[in-house]
Short mmCIF file of C-alpha atoms and ligand atoms in Angstrom, two decimals:
data_model
loop_
_atom_site.label_atom_id
_atom_site.label_comp_id
_atom_site.label_asym_id
_atom_site.label_seq_id
_atom_site.Cartn_x
_atom_site.Cartn_y
_atom_site.Cartn_z
CA UNK A 86 32.99 -27.82 -4.87
CA UNK A 87 33.13 -25.58 -7.95
CA UNK A 88 33.37 -28.12 -10.78
CA UNK A 89 33.39 -25.40 -13.42
CA UNK A 90 36.50 -23.83 -11.87
CA UNK A 91 38.07 -27.27 -11.48
CA UNK A 92 37.48 -28.06 -15.15
CA UNK A 93 39.35 -24.91 -16.10
CA UNK A 94 42.42 -26.41 -14.48
CA UNK A 95 42.35 -29.28 -16.99
CA UNK A 96 43.27 -27.89 -20.42
CA UNK A 97 42.74 -31.25 -22.15
CA UNK A 98 39.02 -31.20 -21.38
CA UNK A 99 38.56 -28.09 -23.48
CA UNK A 100 38.52 -29.73 -26.90
CA UNK A 101 36.23 -31.31 -29.45
CA UNK A 102 36.45 -34.95 -30.39
CA UNK A 103 34.71 -36.01 -33.58
CA UNK A 104 32.89 -32.69 -33.71
CA UNK A 105 31.57 -32.86 -30.13
CA UNK A 106 32.86 -31.38 -26.88
CA UNK A 107 34.94 -34.10 -25.22
CA UNK A 108 33.34 -36.04 -22.37
CA UNK A 109 36.11 -37.99 -20.64
CA UNK A 110 34.73 -40.98 -18.73
CA UNK A 111 37.85 -43.12 -18.49
CA UNK A 112 39.57 -41.83 -15.36
CA UNK A 113 39.85 -45.33 -13.87
CA UNK A 114 42.30 -46.10 -16.69
CA UNK A 115 44.12 -42.82 -16.20
CA UNK A 116 43.06 -39.41 -14.92
CA UNK A 117 43.64 -36.12 -16.67
CA UNK A 118 46.26 -33.68 -15.34
CA UNK A 119 45.64 -30.20 -13.94
CA UNK A 120 47.81 -27.20 -14.88
CA UNK A 121 49.44 -27.28 -11.45
CA UNK A 122 50.92 -30.71 -12.23
CA UNK A 123 51.87 -29.92 -15.82
CA UNK A 124 53.57 -26.73 -14.64
CA UNK A 125 55.41 -28.43 -11.76
CA UNK A 126 56.97 -30.95 -14.15
CA UNK A 127 57.72 -28.19 -16.66
CA UNK A 128 59.35 -26.00 -14.00
CA UNK A 129 61.49 -28.88 -12.79
CA UNK A 130 62.88 -29.50 -16.26
CA UNK A 131 63.31 -25.78 -17.00
CA UNK A 132 64.97 -24.79 -13.73
CA UNK A 133 66.05 -27.64 -11.52
CA UNK A 134 66.78 -30.73 -13.62
CA UNK A 135 69.62 -32.64 -12.06
CA UNK A 136 70.22 -36.04 -10.53
CA UNK A 137 69.34 -36.49 -6.85
CA UNK A 138 71.23 -37.62 -3.73
CA UNK A 139 74.63 -37.05 -5.32
CA UNK A 140 76.32 -33.80 -5.92
CA UNK A 141 76.75 -30.80 -3.78
CA UNK A 142 75.93 -28.44 -6.62
CA UNK A 143 72.90 -26.17 -6.40
CA UNK A 144 70.71 -27.84 -9.02
CA UNK A 145 71.36 -31.24 -7.44
CA UNK A 146 70.33 -29.90 -4.04
CA UNK A 147 67.18 -28.33 -5.47
CA UNK A 148 66.19 -31.51 -7.30
CA UNK A 149 66.82 -33.59 -4.16
CA UNK A 150 64.80 -31.20 -2.00
CA UNK A 151 61.87 -31.33 -4.42
CA UNK A 152 62.03 -35.11 -4.78
CA UNK A 153 62.21 -35.71 -1.03
CA UNK A 154 59.62 -32.97 -0.48
CA UNK A 155 57.23 -34.97 -2.68
CA UNK A 156 57.83 -38.01 -0.46
CA UNK A 157 56.79 -36.02 2.60
CA UNK A 158 53.62 -34.91 0.76
CA UNK A 159 52.80 -38.57 0.06
CA UNK A 160 53.49 -39.47 3.70
CA UNK A 161 51.02 -36.87 4.91
CA UNK A 162 48.49 -37.81 2.20
CA UNK A 163 48.27 -41.42 3.44
CA UNK A 164 49.13 -40.65 7.08
CA UNK A 165 52.20 -42.92 7.19
CA UNK A 166 54.36 -42.78 10.32
CA UNK A 167 57.53 -41.85 8.50
CA UNK A 168 58.92 -41.14 5.02
CA UNK A 169 60.94 -44.36 5.46
CA UNK A 170 57.65 -46.12 4.72
CA UNK A 171 57.06 -44.34 1.39
CA UNK A 172 58.82 -45.98 -1.54
CA UNK A 173 58.57 -44.44 -4.98
CA UNK A 174 57.90 -47.02 -7.70
CA UNK A 175 56.70 -47.03 -11.28
CA UNK A 176 53.09 -47.61 -10.19
CA UNK A 177 50.71 -50.05 -8.53
CA UNK A 178 51.94 -52.97 -10.62
CA UNK A 179 55.56 -52.47 -9.60
CA UNK A 180 54.57 -51.86 -5.97
CA UNK A 181 52.66 -55.15 -5.71
CA UNK A 182 55.42 -57.03 -7.54
CA UNK A 183 57.96 -55.64 -5.07
CA UNK A 184 56.04 -57.22 -2.19
CA UNK A 185 55.49 -60.45 -4.13
CA UNK A 186 59.19 -60.75 -4.96
CA UNK A 187 60.74 -59.51 -1.79
CA UNK A 188 58.32 -60.37 1.03
CA UNK A 189 56.49 -63.37 -0.43
CA UNK A 190 59.46 -65.31 -1.73
CA UNK A 191 61.34 -64.91 1.55
CA UNK A 192 58.43 -65.73 3.84
CA UNK A 193 56.34 -68.39 2.09
CA UNK A 194 56.83 -72.15 1.94
CA UNK A 195 54.83 -75.16 0.78
CA UNK A 196 51.56 -75.40 2.68
CA UNK A 197 51.23 -71.66 3.22
CA UNK A 198 48.34 -69.76 1.66
CA UNK A 199 47.90 -66.49 -0.19
CA UNK A 200 44.31 -65.23 -0.09
CA UNK A 201 42.92 -62.91 -2.76
CA UNK A 202 39.50 -62.25 -4.36
CA UNK A 203 38.07 -62.84 -7.85
CA UNK A 204 37.56 -59.09 -8.30
CA UNK A 205 41.29 -58.31 -8.46
CA UNK A 206 43.02 -56.55 -11.35
CA UNK A 207 45.61 -58.79 -13.07
CA UNK A 208 48.28 -56.78 -11.21
CA UNK A 209 47.00 -58.20 -7.95
CA UNK A 210 46.59 -61.76 -9.24
CA UNK A 211 49.57 -62.72 -11.37
CA UNK A 212 52.32 -61.63 -8.92
CA UNK A 213 50.67 -63.96 -6.34
CA UNK A 214 50.27 -66.81 -8.82
CA UNK A 215 53.98 -66.53 -9.56
CA UNK A 216 54.93 -66.28 -5.89
CA UNK A 217 52.80 -69.35 -5.15
CA UNK A 218 54.50 -71.30 -7.94
CA UNK A 219 57.95 -70.25 -6.74
CA UNK A 220 57.37 -71.19 -3.10
CA UNK A 221 54.85 -74.05 -3.22
CA UNK A 222 52.23 -71.92 -1.47
CA UNK A 223 48.54 -72.18 -2.43
CA UNK A 224 46.39 -69.38 -3.85
CA UNK A 225 42.89 -69.16 -2.34
CA UNK A 226 39.94 -66.95 -3.26
CA UNK A 227 37.37 -65.28 -1.01
CA UNK A 228 34.05 -66.02 -2.79
CA UNK A 229 31.88 -63.17 -4.08
CA UNK A 230 28.18 -62.56 -3.52
CA UNK A 231 25.93 -62.10 -6.56
CA UNK A 232 26.21 -58.30 -6.30
CA UNK A 233 30.02 -58.33 -6.44
CA UNK A 234 30.81 -57.89 -2.74
CA UNK A 235 32.18 -60.34 -0.19
CA UNK A 236 31.02 -61.01 3.35
CA UNK A 237 33.24 -60.89 6.42
CA UNK A 238 31.98 -64.39 7.29
CA UNK A 239 33.50 -65.61 4.02
CA UNK A 240 36.71 -63.73 4.80
CA UNK A 241 36.87 -65.49 8.20
CA UNK A 242 36.16 -68.79 6.48
CA UNK A 243 38.87 -68.38 3.83
CA UNK A 244 41.72 -66.95 5.91
CA UNK A 245 43.26 -69.60 8.17
CA UNK A 246 46.29 -70.07 10.37
CA UNK A 247 48.17 -71.13 7.22
CA UNK A 248 47.46 -67.84 5.45
CA UNK A 249 50.58 -65.69 5.24
CA UNK A 250 49.45 -62.99 2.80
CA UNK A 251 46.04 -61.47 2.09
CA UNK A 252 45.94 -59.24 -1.01
CA UNK A 253 42.73 -57.32 -1.67
CA UNK A 254 41.78 -54.36 -3.79
CA UNK A 255 40.50 -51.29 -1.96
CA UNK A 256 38.06 -50.52 -4.80
CA UNK A 257 37.22 -52.77 -7.75
CA UNK A 258 38.04 -51.16 -11.10
CA UNK A 259 35.15 -53.08 -12.70
CA UNK A 260 32.39 -53.40 -10.10
CA UNK A 261 33.05 -50.24 -8.12
CA UNK A 262 32.85 -52.32 -4.91
CA UNK A 263 34.50 -50.56 -1.96
CA UNK A 264 35.93 -53.26 0.29
CA UNK A 265 35.98 -53.16 4.13
CA UNK A 266 39.78 -53.02 4.38
CA UNK A 267 40.04 -52.31 8.09
CA UNK A 268 37.92 -55.34 8.96
CA UNK A 269 39.78 -57.64 6.55
CA UNK A 270 43.10 -56.39 7.94
CA UNK A 271 41.94 -57.29 11.44
CA UNK A 272 41.03 -60.84 10.38
CA UNK A 273 44.34 -61.22 8.51
CA UNK A 274 46.29 -60.08 11.58
CA UNK A 275 44.33 -62.36 13.94
CA UNK A 276 45.58 -65.22 11.76
CA UNK A 277 49.16 -63.97 11.65
CA UNK A 278 49.03 -62.88 7.98
CA UNK A 279 50.07 -59.57 6.42
CA UNK A 280 47.66 -57.61 4.25
CA UNK A 281 48.53 -55.96 0.94
CA UNK A 282 46.05 -53.43 -0.42
CA UNK A 283 45.79 -52.58 -4.10
CA UNK A 284 44.90 -48.91 -3.74
CA UNK A 285 44.98 -48.00 -7.45
CA UNK A 286 41.27 -47.07 -7.40
CA UNK A 287 41.19 -46.01 -3.75
CA UNK A 288 43.87 -43.36 -3.24
CA UNK A 289 42.63 -41.04 -6.03
CA UNK A 290 39.09 -40.89 -4.67
CA UNK A 291 38.98 -41.06 -0.88
CA UNK A 292 40.96 -40.10 2.21
CA UNK A 293 43.55 -42.79 2.86
CA UNK A 294 44.81 -43.42 6.37
CA UNK A 295 47.16 -46.39 6.42
CA UNK A 296 47.43 -46.25 10.21
CA UNK A 297 43.69 -46.32 10.68
CA UNK A 298 43.22 -49.16 8.16
CA UNK A 299 46.20 -50.91 9.74
CA UNK A 300 47.29 -52.33 6.38
CA UNK A 301 50.83 -53.67 6.04
CA UNK A 302 51.30 -52.58 2.42
CA UNK A 303 49.32 -50.13 0.29
CA UNK A 304 50.07 -49.74 -3.44
CA UNK A 305 48.91 -46.94 -5.75
CA UNK A 306 49.65 -45.10 -9.01
CA UNK A 307 50.22 -41.39 -9.53
CA UNK A 308 48.64 -41.29 -12.98
CA UNK A 309 45.19 -42.20 -11.67
CA UNK A 310 45.22 -39.31 -9.17
CA UNK A 311 46.05 -36.35 -11.43
CA UNK A 312 49.79 -37.07 -11.40
CA UNK A 313 52.12 -38.10 -14.23
CA UNK A 314 52.48 -41.63 -15.59
CA UNK A 315 55.50 -43.65 -14.48
CA UNK A 316 55.32 -42.82 -10.77
CA UNK A 317 53.63 -44.74 -8.01
CA UNK A 318 53.99 -45.57 -4.36
CA UNK A 319 54.51 -48.61 -2.20
CA UNK A 320 53.65 -47.88 1.40
CA UNK A 321 54.91 -50.55 3.81
CA UNK A 322 55.18 -50.76 7.57
CA UNK A 323 58.74 -49.95 8.54
CA UNK A 324 59.20 -53.14 10.61
CA UNK A 325 58.35 -55.24 7.55
CA UNK A 326 60.32 -53.21 5.00
CA UNK A 327 63.38 -53.27 7.22
CA UNK A 328 63.50 -57.07 7.07
CA UNK A 329 62.93 -57.21 3.30
CA UNK A 330 65.62 -57.51 0.64
CA UNK A 331 65.64 -55.05 -2.27
CA UNK A 332 64.37 -56.30 -5.64
CA UNK A 333 66.56 -54.09 -7.84
CA UNK A 334 70.27 -53.71 -7.26
CA UNK A 335 72.62 -51.05 -8.57
CA UNK A 336 73.25 -47.37 -8.09
CA UNK A 337 71.43 -45.22 -5.51
CA UNK A 338 70.39 -48.10 -3.26
CA UNK A 339 73.76 -49.08 -1.81
CA UNK A 340 75.73 -48.12 1.24
CA UNK A 341 79.08 -49.87 0.58
CA UNK A 342 80.07 -52.01 -2.38
CA UNK A 343 82.95 -54.44 -2.02
CA UNK A 344 84.25 -56.85 -4.63
CA UNK A 345 82.04 -59.76 -3.53
CA UNK A 346 79.44 -58.25 -1.26
CA UNK A 347 77.52 -55.05 -0.67
CA UNK A 348 75.31 -53.36 1.88
CA UNK A 349 72.16 -51.35 1.35
CA UNK A 350 71.14 -47.83 2.15
CA UNK A 351 68.52 -47.31 4.80
CA UNK A 352 64.80 -47.08 4.03
CA UNK A 353 63.22 -46.03 1.76
CA UNK A 354 66.19 -45.73 -0.60
CA UNK A 355 67.24 -49.38 -0.50
CA UNK A 356 64.16 -50.07 -2.64
CA UNK A 357 64.90 -47.30 -5.16
CA UNK A 358 67.74 -48.68 -7.28
CA UNK A 359 68.94 -46.47 -10.15
CA UNK A 360 68.14 -42.86 -10.93
CA UNK A 361 64.63 -42.42 -9.58
CA UNK A 362 61.55 -40.99 -11.31
CA UNK A 363 62.38 -37.46 -10.22
CA UNK A 364 60.01 -35.43 -12.42
CA UNK A 365 57.26 -37.98 -11.80
CA UNK A 366 57.57 -37.72 -8.03
CA UNK A 367 57.56 -33.91 -8.20
CA UNK A 368 54.45 -34.08 -10.42
CA UNK A 369 52.81 -36.44 -7.94
CA UNK A 370 53.59 -34.00 -5.13
CA UNK A 371 51.85 -31.25 -7.12
CA UNK A 372 48.88 -33.58 -7.74
CA UNK A 373 48.58 -34.19 -3.99
CA UNK A 374 48.63 -30.44 -3.33
CA UNK A 375 45.88 -30.04 -5.93
CA UNK A 376 43.71 -32.83 -4.46
CA UNK A 377 44.22 -31.47 -0.93
CA UNK A 378 43.19 -27.98 -2.08
CA UNK A 379 39.94 -29.37 -3.49
CA UNK A 380 39.53 -31.65 -0.44
CA UNK A 381 39.28 -35.44 -0.60
CA UNK A 382 35.97 -35.37 1.28
CA UNK A 383 34.53 -33.02 -1.37
CA UNK A 384 35.82 -35.25 -4.15
CA UNK A 385 34.28 -38.37 -2.57
CA UNK A 386 30.92 -36.62 -2.07
CA UNK A 387 30.88 -35.24 -5.63
CA UNK A 388 31.69 -38.67 -7.05
CA UNK A 389 28.99 -40.27 -4.94
CA UNK A 390 26.42 -37.90 -6.44
CA UNK A 391 27.69 -38.73 -9.93
CA UNK A 392 27.57 -42.49 -9.28
CA UNK A 393 23.97 -42.24 -7.98
CA UNK A 394 22.92 -40.05 -10.90
CA UNK A 395 24.56 -42.39 -13.42
CA UNK A 396 22.95 -45.51 -11.94
CA UNK A 397 19.54 -43.86 -11.81
CA UNK A 398 19.68 -42.73 -15.44
CA UNK A 399 21.47 -45.68 -17.02
CA UNK A 400 18.91 -48.03 -15.46
CA UNK A 401 16.18 -46.33 -17.50
CA UNK A 402 17.76 -47.67 -20.70
CA UNK A 403 15.98 -50.78 -21.98
CA UNK A 404 18.21 -53.83 -22.33
CA UNK A 405 21.14 -52.55 -20.23
CA UNK A 406 22.90 -54.85 -17.76
CA UNK A 407 24.79 -53.07 -14.98
CA UNK A 408 27.35 -55.00 -12.93
CA UNK A 409 28.29 -54.44 -9.30
CA UNK A 410 26.67 -53.37 -6.05
CA UNK A 411 24.23 -50.52 -5.40
CA UNK A 412 26.65 -48.72 -3.11
CA UNK A 413 29.73 -48.17 -5.22
CA UNK A 414 32.61 -45.94 -6.18
CA UNK A 415 32.28 -43.56 -9.14
CA UNK A 416 32.21 -46.00 -12.01
CA UNK A 417 29.58 -47.99 -13.86
CA UNK A 418 30.33 -51.13 -15.86
CA UNK A 419 27.61 -52.28 -18.24
CA UNK A 420 26.57 -54.01 -21.44
CA UNK A 421 23.76 -53.32 -23.88
CA UNK A 422 21.86 -56.41 -25.02
CA UNK A 423 23.17 -57.77 -28.33
CA UNK A 424 25.79 -55.04 -28.73
CA UNK A 425 29.49 -55.80 -28.30
CA UNK A 426 31.03 -53.31 -25.82
CA UNK A 427 33.65 -52.34 -28.40
CA UNK A 428 30.82 -51.27 -30.72
CA UNK A 429 29.24 -49.34 -27.85
CA UNK A 430 32.53 -47.56 -27.14
CA UNK A 431 33.01 -46.82 -30.86
CA UNK A 432 29.59 -45.19 -31.23
CA UNK A 433 30.16 -43.24 -28.01
CA UNK A 434 33.54 -42.06 -29.29
CA UNK A 435 31.87 -40.79 -32.47
CA UNK A 436 29.72 -38.72 -30.08
CA UNK A 437 32.80 -37.41 -28.27
CA UNK A 438 32.29 -39.65 -25.21
CA UNK A 439 35.36 -41.63 -24.08
CA UNK A 440 34.65 -44.88 -22.19
CA UNK A 441 36.69 -48.04 -21.88
CA UNK A 442 35.60 -51.38 -23.36
CA UNK A 443 37.25 -54.74 -22.84
CA UNK A 444 38.12 -57.03 -19.96
CA UNK A 445 39.62 -54.21 -17.84
CA UNK A 446 42.59 -56.42 -16.90
CA UNK A 447 40.23 -58.57 -14.84
CA UNK A 448 39.69 -61.72 -16.88
CA UNK A 449 38.80 -63.94 -13.88
CA UNK A 450 36.12 -61.41 -12.95
CA UNK A 451 34.77 -61.40 -16.53
CA UNK A 452 34.45 -65.18 -16.25
CA UNK A 453 32.66 -64.77 -12.92
CA UNK A 454 30.28 -62.24 -14.53
CA UNK A 455 29.88 -64.66 -17.45
CA UNK A 456 30.72 -62.02 -20.06
CA UNK A 457 33.64 -61.68 -22.46
CA UNK A 458 33.91 -57.95 -22.04
CA UNK A 459 32.02 -54.91 -20.82
CA UNK A 460 31.90 -51.15 -21.31
CA UNK A 461 32.83 -48.92 -18.38
CA UNK A 462 32.24 -45.26 -17.61
CA UNK A 463 34.37 -43.93 -14.76
CA UNK A 464 34.13 -40.50 -13.17
CA UNK A 465 36.42 -38.08 -11.39
CA UNK A 466 36.29 -34.65 -9.81
CA UNK A 467 36.03 -32.85 -13.18
CA UNK A 468 32.96 -34.78 -14.41
CA UNK A 469 29.44 -33.38 -14.29
CA UNK A 470 25.86 -34.61 -14.52
CA UNK A 471 25.81 -33.21 -18.08
CA UNK A 472 28.63 -35.65 -18.92
CA UNK A 473 26.39 -38.48 -17.77
CA UNK A 474 23.47 -37.09 -19.82
CA UNK A 475 25.75 -37.19 -22.87
CA UNK A 476 26.65 -40.81 -22.03
CA UNK A 477 22.97 -41.76 -21.80
CA UNK A 478 22.20 -39.97 -25.11
CA UNK A 479 25.11 -41.77 -26.74
CA UNK A 480 23.86 -45.13 -25.49
CA UNK A 481 20.37 -44.43 -26.83
CA UNK A 482 21.99 -43.67 -30.21
CA UNK A 483 23.97 -46.93 -29.97
CA UNK A 484 20.74 -48.83 -29.46
CA UNK A 485 19.10 -47.05 -32.39
CA UNK A 486 22.08 -47.78 -34.60
CA UNK A 487 22.28 -51.46 -33.75
CA UNK A 488 18.51 -51.88 -33.41
CA UNK A 489 18.22 -52.50 -37.17
CA UNK A 490 20.85 -55.18 -37.09
CA UNK A 491 19.39 -57.29 -34.28
N1 7TS B 58 44.92 -52.31 -9.69
C1 7TS B 58 43.74 -51.79 -10.05
C2 7TS B 58 42.55 -51.98 -9.16
C3 7TS B 58 43.67 -51.05 -11.23
O1 7TS B 58 42.49 -50.51 -11.57
C4 7TS B 58 44.82 -50.88 -12.02
C5 7TS B 58 44.78 -50.17 -13.34
C6 7TS B 58 46.03 -51.44 -11.58
C7 7TS B 58 46.04 -52.15 -10.40
C8 7TS B 58 47.31 -51.27 -12.31
O2 7TS B 58 47.76 -49.97 -12.23
P1 7TS B 58 49.09 -49.50 -13.01
O3 7TS B 58 49.10 -48.03 -12.82
O4 7TS B 58 50.23 -50.21 -12.40
O5 7TS B 58 48.87 -49.91 -14.44
N2 7TS B 58 43.51 -50.17 -13.91
C9 7TS B 58 43.18 -49.86 -15.18
C10 7TS B 58 41.87 -49.84 -15.62
O6 7TS B 58 40.90 -50.09 -14.92
N3 7TS B 58 41.84 -49.50 -16.91
O7 7TS B 58 43.10 -49.30 -17.32
C11 7TS B 58 43.95 -49.52 -16.25
#
């Protein structure tokens, strides 16, 4: 993988921040966009902009072809059976909420259980809390080991015959834990439950095969995988989606509207009320082409090298605490002794290094880690070992700077 050539595709990386060449280590929050994506969105607005699924005019046909073409690219990218199973949404949050509103509220009753883990992003906690409150179901947590993983024995222990929904993240956005989805899906199915996967940190970084994982729902965001903001995907098994009611009602999603009753379009459109995110979907299609050209296997291998290199070098820093397991995705969450992570991120920013500090939308996990906040460096296909060297240098400066204070 030629990282230098890849970096040239990302114009934003070629700039100075606070007098230093930018080192962008916040791709878990959102990834940068390659020219191919920027140009696809630009070309759509310059040449093809029109509403979809309506008119017979040429621009409308072109826009529809591109929008539906993007859906087919997503289908292939995740190996779904059919484009009926690929619903365009605003992102992971909307995708999970769609399942929590439509599937959960229709299928849960008092005494049923929803099983999640303490490492979930708020987007995969709150929709289930709300669904539990609305239906009388109970929310249960699979316990975590000290290193931020869970065991399959604990999964078997937590999921019971009363469990109706299991919702687990593919990859933790804080710990970098990669969860054994296929095995958890098997246990969920043995107990008659459906499994919802939060793929926000999975789909951008590794080959996704929804058939192989046998998950019932898989949610992800375009903006974390080189695509635009405002577009995401809900994959769902056709048999399940067919029985589900739409969440949003209005234009685009109907078949016939009578005065007092209406019928819905077939899948996937019944879940896409209103004018869809046309430019976003086209941009996501271009992002998928870009990622396929580089090769997901190459991206995963490159990120693995970066994660190993980062762990090895960050560990050499005195007074650093690193959270999460040894074997992890390409992100490292840490704290420096006696330095607030916001101060760490501020000093790093002065050095041109962008990391995220805060609770990472995972407050229950912060409580579990017994910290208020952490700093996090996250890597993607355009990052290099030199970026990590700059991070380490910046952290040594942070320690020097705050060394006098404490
Ligand atoms: N799930 C996980 C695991 C995430 O990491 C995120 C976003 C979401 C869901 C929500 O995605 P959205 O596109 O709907 O907002 N994670 C982060 C992060 O780690 N830092 O900023 C956003």
